[in-house]
PDB file of C-alpha atoms in Angstrom:
ATOM      1  CA  MET F   1      -0.191  -0.163  -0.121  1.00  0.00           C
ATOM      2  CA  THR F   2       1.643   3.439  -0.866  1.00  0.00           C
ATOM      3  CA  PRO F   3       1.774   5.655   2.133  1.00  0.00           C
ATOM      4  CA  GLU F   4      -0.176   8.683   2.528  1.00  0.00           C
ATOM      5  CA  PRO F   5       0.624  11.653   0.291  1.00  0.00           C
ATOM      6  CA  THR F   6       2.964  14.602   1.794  1.00  0.00           C
ATOM      7  CA  ASP F   7       1.852  18.015   1.397  1.00  0.00           C
ATOM      8  CA  ILE F   8       4.406  20.293  -0.228  1.00  0.00           C
ATOM      9  CA  ASP F   9       4.037  23.839  -1.731  1.00  0.00           C
ATOM     10  CA  TRP F  10       5.183  22.936  -5.014  1.00  0.00           C
ATOM     11  CA  THR F  11       4.654  26.866  -6.056  1.00  0.00           C
ATOM     12  CA  ARG F  12       7.538  27.879  -3.900  1.00  0.00           C
ATOM     13  CA  ILE F  13      10.102  25.214  -5.308  1.00  0.00           C
ATOM     14  CA  ASP F  14      12.177  26.037  -8.359  1.00  0.00           C
ATOM     15  CA  ALA F  15      14.538  23.252  -7.883  1.00  0.00           C
ATOM     16  CA  VAL F  16      15.042  19.958  -5.963  1.00  0.00           C
ATOM     17  CA  PHE F  17      18.144  18.439  -4.686  1.00  0.00           C
ATOM     18  CA  LEU F  18      18.352  14.964  -4.044  1.00  0.00           C
ATOM     19  CA  ASP F  19      20.966  12.802  -2.247  1.00  0.00           C
ATOM     20  CA  MET F  20      21.746   9.614  -3.713  1.00  0.00           C
ATOM     21  CA  ASP F  21      22.558   6.775  -1.342  1.00  0.00           C
ATOM     22  CA  GLY F  22      19.611   5.924   0.755  1.00  0.00           C
ATOM     23  CA  THR F  23      17.568   8.294  -1.077  1.00  0.00           C
ATOM     24  CA  LEU F  24      17.173   7.459  -4.590  1.00  0.00           C
ATOM     25  CA  LEU F  25      18.951   4.312  -4.064  1.00  0.00           C
ATOM     26  CA  ASP F  26      18.351   1.287  -1.534  1.00  0.00           C
ATOM     27  CA  LEU F  27      20.876   1.767   1.234  1.00  0.00           C
ATOM     28  CA  HIS F  28      21.023  -2.106   1.628  1.00  0.00           C
ATOM     29  CA  PHE F  29      23.787  -2.400  -0.761  1.00  0.00           C
ATOM     30  CA  ASP F  30      26.073   0.098   0.937  1.00  0.00           C
ATOM     31  CA  ASN F  31      24.787  -1.446   4.440  1.00  0.00           C
ATOM     32  CA  HIS F  32      25.844  -4.829   3.077  1.00  0.00           C
ATOM     33  CA  PHE F  33      29.030  -3.810   1.393  1.00  0.00           C
ATOM     34  CA  TRP F  34      30.410  -2.040   4.445  1.00  0.00           C
ATOM     35  CA  LEU F  35      29.352  -4.471   7.300  1.00  0.00           C
ATOM     36  CA  GLU F  36      29.457  -7.712   5.590  1.00  0.00           C
ATOM     37  CA  HIS F  37      31.328  -7.990   2.283  1.00  0.00           C
ATOM     38  CA  MET F  38      34.245  -5.824   3.643  1.00  0.00           C
ATOM     39  CA  PRO F  39      34.952  -7.715   6.682  1.00  0.00           C
ATOM     40  CA  ARG F  40      34.986 -10.594   5.025  1.00  0.00           C
ATOM     41  CA  ARG F  41      37.437  -9.628   2.193  1.00  0.00           C
ATOM     42  CA  TYR F  42      39.597  -7.888   4.841  1.00  0.00           C
ATOM     43  CA  ALA F  43      39.601 -10.884   6.971  1.00  0.00           C
ATOM     44  CA  GLU F  44      40.636 -13.333   4.175  1.00  0.00           C
ATOM     45  CA  ALA F  45      43.430 -10.967   3.111  1.00  0.00           C
ATOM     46  CA  ARG F  46      44.626 -10.356   6.814  1.00  0.00           C
ATOM     47  CA  GLY F  47      43.998 -14.128   7.733  1.00  0.00           C
ATOM     48  CA  ILE F  48      41.886 -13.089  10.662  1.00  0.00           C
ATOM     49  CA  PRO F  49      38.473 -14.542  11.910  1.00  0.00           C
ATOM     50  CA  VAL F  50      35.764 -12.432  10.313  1.00  0.00           C
ATOM     51  CA  ALA F  51      34.433 -11.205  13.741  1.00  0.00           C
ATOM     52  CA  THR F  52      37.719  -9.577  14.324  1.00  0.00           C
ATOM     53  CA  ALA F  53      37.745  -8.075  11.064  1.00  0.00           C
ATOM     54  CA  ARG F  54      34.372  -6.755  11.499  1.00  0.00           C
ATOM     55  CA  ALA F  55      34.898  -5.196  14.958  1.00  0.00           C
ATOM     56  CA  GLU F  56      38.312  -3.310  13.831  1.00  0.00           C
ATOM     57  CA  LEU F  57      36.707  -2.037  10.602  1.00  0.00           C
ATOM     58  CA  HIS F  58      33.466  -0.967  12.952  1.00  0.00           C
ATOM     59  CA  ALA F  59      35.684   1.025  14.997  1.00  0.00           C
ATOM     60  CA  ARG F  60      37.618   2.733  11.873  1.00  0.00           C
ATOM     61  CA  TYR F  61      34.474   3.708  10.513  1.00  0.00           C
ATOM     62  CA  HIS F  62      33.195   5.126  13.883  1.00  0.00           C
ATOM     63  CA  ASP F  63      36.354   7.226  13.959  1.00  0.00           C
ATOM     64  CA  LEU F  64      35.771   8.773  10.647  1.00  0.00           C
ATOM     65  CA  ALA F  65      31.925   9.010  10.479  1.00  0.00           C
ATOM     66  CA  GLY F  66      30.768  12.330   8.741  1.00  0.00           C
ATOM     67  CA  THR F  67      34.263  13.279   7.058  1.00  0.00           C
ATOM     68  CA  ILE F  68      35.543  13.334   3.690  1.00  0.00           C
ATOM     69  CA  GLU F  69      37.787  10.400   4.084  1.00  0.00           C
ATOM     70  CA  TRP F  70      34.940   7.993   5.280  1.00  0.00           C
ATOM     71  CA  TYR F  71      33.509   8.447   2.008  1.00  0.00           C
ATOM     72  CA  CYS F  72      36.586   8.180  -0.070  1.00  0.00           C
ATOM     73  CA  LEU F  73      37.371   4.624  -1.782  1.00  0.00           C
ATOM     74  CA  ASP F  74      40.874   5.785  -2.129  1.00  0.00           C
ATOM     75  CA  HIS F  75      41.363   6.613   1.556  1.00  0.00           C
ATOM     76  CA  TRP F  76      39.844   2.941   2.380  1.00  0.00           C
ATOM     77  CA  SER F  77      42.158   1.189  -0.384  1.00  0.00           C
ATOM     78  CA  ARG F  78      45.195   2.747   0.889  1.00  0.00           C
ATOM     79  CA  GLU F  79      44.458   2.076   4.773  1.00  0.00           C
ATOM     80  CA  LEU F  80      43.193  -1.584   4.029  1.00  0.00           C
ATOM     81  CA  GLY F  81      45.515  -2.604   1.224  1.00  0.00           C
ATOM     82  CA  LEU F  82      42.715  -3.745  -0.587  1.00  0.00           C
ATOM     83  CA  ASP F  83      41.009  -2.233  -4.029  1.00  0.00           C
ATOM     84  CA  VAL F  84      37.746  -1.093  -2.571  1.00  0.00           C
ATOM     85  CA  ALA F  85      35.928   0.006  -5.616  1.00  0.00           C
ATOM     86  CA  LEU F  86      36.820  -3.193  -7.408  1.00  0.00           C
ATOM     87  CA  LEU F  87      35.190  -5.324  -4.459  1.00  0.00           C
ATOM     88  CA  LYS F  88      32.296  -3.163  -4.832  1.00  0.00           C
ATOM     89  CA  ARG F  89      31.494  -4.466  -8.179  1.00  0.00           C
ATOM     90  CA  GLU F  90      31.680  -7.855  -6.399  1.00  0.00           C
ATOM     91  CA  VAL F  91      28.176  -7.163  -5.307  1.00  0.00           C
ATOM     92  CA  GLU F  92      27.096  -4.530  -7.573  1.00  0.00           C
ATOM     93  CA  HIS F  93      23.828  -6.639  -8.418  1.00  0.00           C
ATOM     94  CA  LEU F  94      22.634  -5.171  -5.174  1.00  0.00           C
ATOM     95  CA  ILE F  95      22.421  -1.764  -6.320  1.00  0.00           C
ATOM     96  CA  ALA F  96      18.631  -0.626  -6.436  1.00  0.00           C
ATOM     97  CA  VAL F  97      16.529   2.238  -7.171  1.00  0.00           C
ATOM     98  CA  HIS F  98      14.124   2.927  -4.587  1.00  0.00           C
ATOM     99  CA  PRO F  99      10.214   2.482  -5.765  1.00  0.00           C
ATOM    100  CA  ARG F 100       8.826   5.451  -7.778  1.00  0.00           C
ATOM    101  CA  VAL F 101      11.756   7.355  -7.916  1.00  0.00           C
ATOM    102  CA  VAL F 102      12.159   7.657 -11.762  1.00  0.00           C
ATOM    103  CA  GLU F 103       8.573   8.344 -11.931  1.00  0.00           C
ATOM    104  CA  PHE F 104       9.122  11.287  -9.470  1.00  0.00           C
ATOM    105  CA  LEU F 105      12.167  12.384 -11.472  1.00  0.00           C
ATOM    106  CA  GLU F 106      10.439  12.321 -14.602  1.00  0.00           C
ATOM    107  CA  LEU F 107       7.236  14.340 -13.168  1.00  0.00           C
ATOM    108  CA  LEU F 108       9.644  17.094 -11.865  1.00  0.00           C
ATOM    109  CA  ALA F 109      11.108  17.446 -15.532  1.00  0.00           C
ATOM    110  CA  ALA F 110       7.395  17.787 -16.727  1.00  0.00           C
ATOM    111  CA  ARG F 111       6.702  20.220 -14.213  1.00  0.00           C
ATOM    112  CA  GLY F 112       9.546  22.394 -14.921  1.00  0.00           C
ATOM    113  CA  ARG F 113      11.734  21.796 -11.745  1.00  0.00           C
ATOM    114  CA  ARG F 114      15.641  21.678 -11.985  1.00  0.00           C
ATOM    115  CA  ARG F 115      16.754  18.436 -10.570  1.00  0.00           C
ATOM    116  CA  VAL F 116      20.207  18.101  -8.998  1.00  0.00           C
ATOM    117  CA  LEU F 117      21.901  15.314  -7.367  1.00  0.00           C
ATOM    118  CA  VAL F 118      24.020  15.936  -4.340  1.00  0.00           C
ATOM    119  CA  THR F 119      26.069  13.162  -3.220  1.00  0.00           C
ATOM    120  CA  ASN F 120      28.969  12.639  -0.833  1.00  0.00           C
ATOM    121  CA  ALA F 121      29.609   9.382  -2.786  1.00  0.00           C
ATOM    122  CA  HIS F 122      33.385   9.110  -3.911  1.00  0.00           C
ATOM    123  CA  GLN F 123      33.668   9.407  -7.801  1.00  0.00           C
ATOM    124  CA  ARG F 124      34.020   5.973  -8.425  1.00  0.00           C
ATOM    125  CA  ALA F 125      31.178   4.674  -6.453  1.00  0.00           C
ATOM    126  CA  LEU F 126      28.829   7.365  -8.150  1.00  0.00           C
ATOM    127  CA  ALA F 127      30.194   5.921 -11.476  1.00  0.00           C
ATOM    128  CA  LEU F 128      29.368   2.581 -10.476  1.00  0.00           C
ATOM    129  CA  LYS F 129      25.782   3.380  -9.534  1.00  0.00           C
ATOM    130  CA  LEU F 130      25.164   5.682 -12.329  1.00  0.00           C
ATOM    131  CA  GLU F 131      26.183   3.009 -14.512  1.00  0.00           C
ATOM    132  CA  ARG F 132      24.024   0.406 -12.770  1.00  0.00           C
ATOM    133  CA  THR F 133      20.926   2.299 -12.646  1.00  0.00           C
ATOM    134  CA  ARG F 134      21.207   4.639 -15.771  1.00  0.00           C
ATOM    135  CA  LEU F 135      19.961   7.504 -13.648  1.00  0.00           C
ATOM    136  CA  ALA F 136      22.290  10.150 -14.613  1.00  0.00           C
ATOM    137  CA  GLY F 137      19.996  11.413 -17.491  1.00  0.00           C
ATOM    138  CA  HIS F 138      17.252  12.376 -15.018  1.00  0.00           C
ATOM    139  CA  PHE F 139      19.458  15.335 -13.826  1.00  0.00           C
ATOM    140  CA  GLU F 140      20.273  18.727 -14.695  1.00  0.00           C
ATOM    141  CA  HIS F 141      23.307  18.622 -12.689  1.00  0.00           C
ATOM    142  CA  ILE F 142      25.068  15.959 -10.543  1.00  0.00           C
ATOM    143  CA  ILE F 143      27.456  17.178  -7.824  1.00  0.00           C
ATOM    144  CA  CYS F 144      30.020  15.057  -6.148  1.00  0.00           C
ATOM    145  CA  ALA F 145      31.111  16.346  -2.746  1.00  0.00           C
ATOM    146  CA  HIS F 146      34.663  14.883  -3.503  1.00  0.00           C
ATOM    147  CA  ASP F 147      34.917  17.636  -6.526  1.00  0.00           C
ATOM    148  CA  LEU F 148      34.364  20.358  -3.825  1.00  0.00           C
ATOM    149  CA  GLY F 149      36.680  19.097  -1.117  1.00  0.00           C
ATOM    150  CA  ALA F 150      34.074  18.963   1.604  1.00  0.00           C
ATOM    151  CA  VAL F 151      30.876  16.809   2.298  1.00  0.00           C
ATOM    152  CA  LYS F 152      27.511  17.737   3.158  1.00  0.00           C
ATOM    153  CA  GLU F 153      27.717  17.619   6.898  1.00  0.00           C
ATOM    154  CA  THR F 154      30.527  20.366   6.815  1.00  0.00           C
ATOM    155  CA  PRO F 155      29.974  24.057   7.345  1.00  0.00           C
ATOM    156  CA  GLY F 156      30.826  25.924   3.927  1.00  0.00           C
ATOM    157  CA  PHE F 157      29.567  22.829   1.908  1.00  0.00           C
ATOM    158  CA  TRP F 158      26.509  24.837   0.465  1.00  0.00           C
ATOM    159  CA  SER F 159      28.549  27.880  -0.366  1.00  0.00           C
ATOM    160  CA  ARG F 160      30.629  25.882  -2.403  1.00  0.00           C
ATOM    161  CA  VAL F 161      27.716  24.491  -4.232  1.00  0.00           C
ATOM    162  CA  GLN F 162      26.614  27.698  -5.052  1.00  0.00           C
ATOM    163  CA  ALA F 163      29.532  28.607  -6.821  1.00  0.00           C
ATOM    164  CA  ILE F 164      28.960  25.942  -9.460  1.00  0.00           C
ATOM    165  CA  GLU F 165      25.022  25.701  -9.297  1.00  0.00           C
ATOM    166  CA  PRO F 166      23.655  29.099  -8.111  1.00  0.00           C
ATOM    167  CA  PHE F 167      20.124  28.360  -6.308  1.00  0.00           C
ATOM    168  CA  ASP F 168      17.857  30.092  -3.873  1.00  0.00           C
ATOM    169  CA  PRO F 169      17.803  27.981  -0.726  1.00  0.00           C
ATOM    170  CA  ALA F 170      14.329  29.246   0.303  1.00  0.00           C
ATOM    171  CA  ARG F 171      12.925  28.022  -3.293  1.00  0.00           C
ATOM    172  CA  THR F 172      14.832  24.669  -3.094  1.00  0.00           C
ATOM    173  CA  LEU F 173      13.484  21.336  -1.907  1.00  0.00           C
ATOM    174  CA  PHE F 174      16.471  18.983  -0.603  1.00  0.00           C
ATOM    175  CA  VAL F 175      15.599  15.279   0.264  1.00  0.00           C
ATOM    176  CA  ASP F 176      18.024  13.226   2.083  1.00  0.00           C
ATOM    177  CA  ASP F 177      18.148  10.403   4.684  1.00  0.00           C
ATOM    178  CA  ASN F 178      21.035  11.509   6.780  1.00  0.00           C
ATOM    179  CA  PRO F 179      20.012  13.827   9.840  1.00  0.00           C
ATOM    180  CA  GLN F 180      22.977  15.521  10.280  1.00  0.00           C
ATOM    181  CA  VAL F 181      22.972  16.652   6.471  1.00  0.00           C
ATOM    182  CA  LEU F 182      19.684  17.922   6.828  1.00  0.00           C
ATOM    183  CA  ARG F 183      20.386  19.769   9.916  1.00  0.00           C
ATOM    184  CA  ALA F 184      23.210  21.687   7.792  1.00  0.00           C
ATOM    185  CA  ALA F 185      20.828  22.180   4.788  1.00  0.00           C
ATOM    186  CA  HIS F 186      18.613  23.889   7.429  1.00  0.00           C
ATOM    187  CA  ASP F 187      21.142  26.180   8.823  1.00  0.00           C
ATOM    188  CA  TYR F 188      22.045  27.348   5.299  1.00  0.00           C
ATOM    189  CA  GLY F 189      18.413  28.302   4.678  1.00  0.00           C
ATOM    190  CA  PHE F 190      16.624  25.669   2.673  1.00  0.00           C
ATOM    191  CA  GLY F 191      13.060  26.470   2.819  1.00  0.00           C
ATOM    192  CA  GLN F 192      11.746  22.948   2.390  1.00  0.00           C
ATOM    193  CA  LEU F 193      13.369  19.920   3.699  1.00  0.00           C
ATOM    194  CA  LEU F 194      12.490  16.189   3.626  1.00  0.00           C
ATOM    195  CA  ALA F 195      13.746  13.217   5.445  1.00  0.00           C
ATOM    196  CA  VAL F 196      13.977   9.617   4.144  1.00  0.00           C
ATOM    197  CA  GLY F 197      12.798   7.359   6.611  1.00  0.00           C
ATOM    198  CA  ALA F 198      13.154   3.998   4.763  1.00  0.00           C
ATOM    199  CA  PRO F 199      16.779   4.336   3.469  1.00  0.00           C
ATOM    200  CA  ASP F 200      17.368   0.613   3.677  1.00  0.00           C
ATOM    201  CA  SER F 201      14.701  -1.678   2.393  1.00  0.00           C
ATOM    202  CA  ARG F 202      15.869  -4.357   4.664  1.00  0.00           C
ATOM    203  CA  ALA F 203      15.599  -2.298   7.853  1.00  0.00           C
ATOM    204  CA  ALA F 204      12.250  -0.930   9.844  1.00  0.00           C
ATOM    205  CA  PRO F 205      11.282   2.712   8.640  1.00  0.00           C
ATOM    206  CA  ARG F 206      12.084   5.343  11.177  1.00  0.00           C
ATOM    207  CA  ARG F 207      11.035   8.961  11.838  1.00  0.00           C
ATOM    208  CA  VAL F 208      13.665  11.553  11.337  1.00  0.00           C
ATOM    209  CA  GLU F 209      13.206  13.734  14.572  1.00  0.00           C
ATOM    210  CA  GLY F 210      12.582  17.516  13.621  1.00  0.00           C
ATOM    211  CA  PHE F 211      12.032  16.889   9.898  1.00  0.00           C
ATOM    212  CA  THR F 212       8.955  15.668   7.562  1.00  0.00           C
ATOM    213  CA  THR F 213       9.629  12.057   6.770  1.00  0.00           C
ATOM    214  CA  ILE F 214       8.679  10.116   3.756  1.00  0.00           C
ATOM    215  CA  THR F 215       9.003   6.205   3.099  1.00  0.00           C
ATOM    216  CA  ASP F 216       8.102   6.313  -0.284  1.00  0.00           C
ATOM    217  CA  PHE F 217       8.386   8.733  -3.159  1.00  0.00           C
ATOM    218  CA  GLY F 218       4.920   8.029  -4.201  1.00  0.00           C
ATOM    219  CA  GLN F 219       3.802  10.364  -1.085  1.00  0.00           C
ATOM    220  CA  LEU F 220       5.279  13.280  -3.428  1.00  0.00           C
ATOM    221  CA  ILE F 221       3.540  12.436  -6.657  1.00  0.00           C
ATOM    222  CA  PRO F 222       0.095  13.554  -6.267  1.00  0.00           C
ATOM    223  CA  GLY F 223       0.811  17.205  -5.178  1.00  0.00           C
ATOM    224  CA  LEU F 224       3.821  17.482  -7.849  1.00  0.00           C
ATOM    225  CA  ASP F 225       1.501  15.922 -10.647  1.00  0.00           C
ATOM    226  CA  ALA F 226      -1.377  18.573  -9.752  1.00  0.00           C
ATOM    227  CA  ALA F 227       1.284  21.334  -9.596  1.00  0.00           C
ATOM    228  CA  GLN F 228       1.634  24.167 -12.337  1.00  0.00           C
ATOM    229  CA  SER F 229       4.691  23.785 -14.523  1.00  0.00           C
ATOM    230  CA  THR F 230       7.190  26.519 -14.396  1.00  0.00           C
ATOM    231  CA  GLY F 231       8.870  25.919 -17.873  1.00  0.00           C
ATOM    232  CA  SER F 232      10.557  23.159 -19.661  1.00  0.00           C
ATOM    233  CA  THR F 233      13.755  21.693 -18.250  1.00  0.00           C
ATOM    234  CA  SER F 234      16.666  20.237 -20.145  1.00  0.00           C
ATOM    235  CA  ALA F 235      17.590  16.613 -19.480  1.00  0.00           C
ATOM    236  CA  GLY F 236      21.470  15.486 -19.194  1.00  0.00           C
ATOM    237  CA  LEU F 237      24.253  16.360 -17.031  1.00  0.00           C
ATOM    238  CA  GLY F 238      24.029  19.831 -18.073  1.00  0.00           C
ATOM    239  CA  ASP F 239      26.674  22.023 -16.411  1.00  0.00           C
TER     240      ASP F 239
END
């Protein structure tokens, strides 16, 4: 059953900025990779028990959470002595788009809203996921945090985005599954924010405190479908 529609004032939105992992894509791939697949491969490489490898890696993850190094495949490849990008391809079949995402993106274009993907994913992880999902053509601009030298959680990130994607925060809807990222966007002045409450299809949905939460992009489609178009929008990566 489709969840109840969520009210968004589309007359006050010119652009929609969207996170990738956990928002457009099922976070099950990333959770499985970092919490299960990587510890197994690390254990094999070091000749240690999987439980020992998992405990060591979880501690390392925790120490770097929210930093650009945490999202950097090159960092982990150097630190662990493994080709992390290659290991991701071993489980790439788990990469999946959340339900009704493509329908939502197509409707955004039909209603003239600019579509911008803003992701903390490393360039090679981003390339793999776009290759697998064929989502690239649904955005006017794709912004990778690693190209900017800062991640979405950090102060100054959105001013760097402004330099390459001028936008009015008050007239931009931003959707993400990370509460820390959403708080940073709120502090920057985004007029409308949505949290994704079901980032991993294998985990129970949750509420994100302080933000309107959706569990399915189908909740946004009725209101957007009824919205007036703001003009044509060209597809592709654009600028």
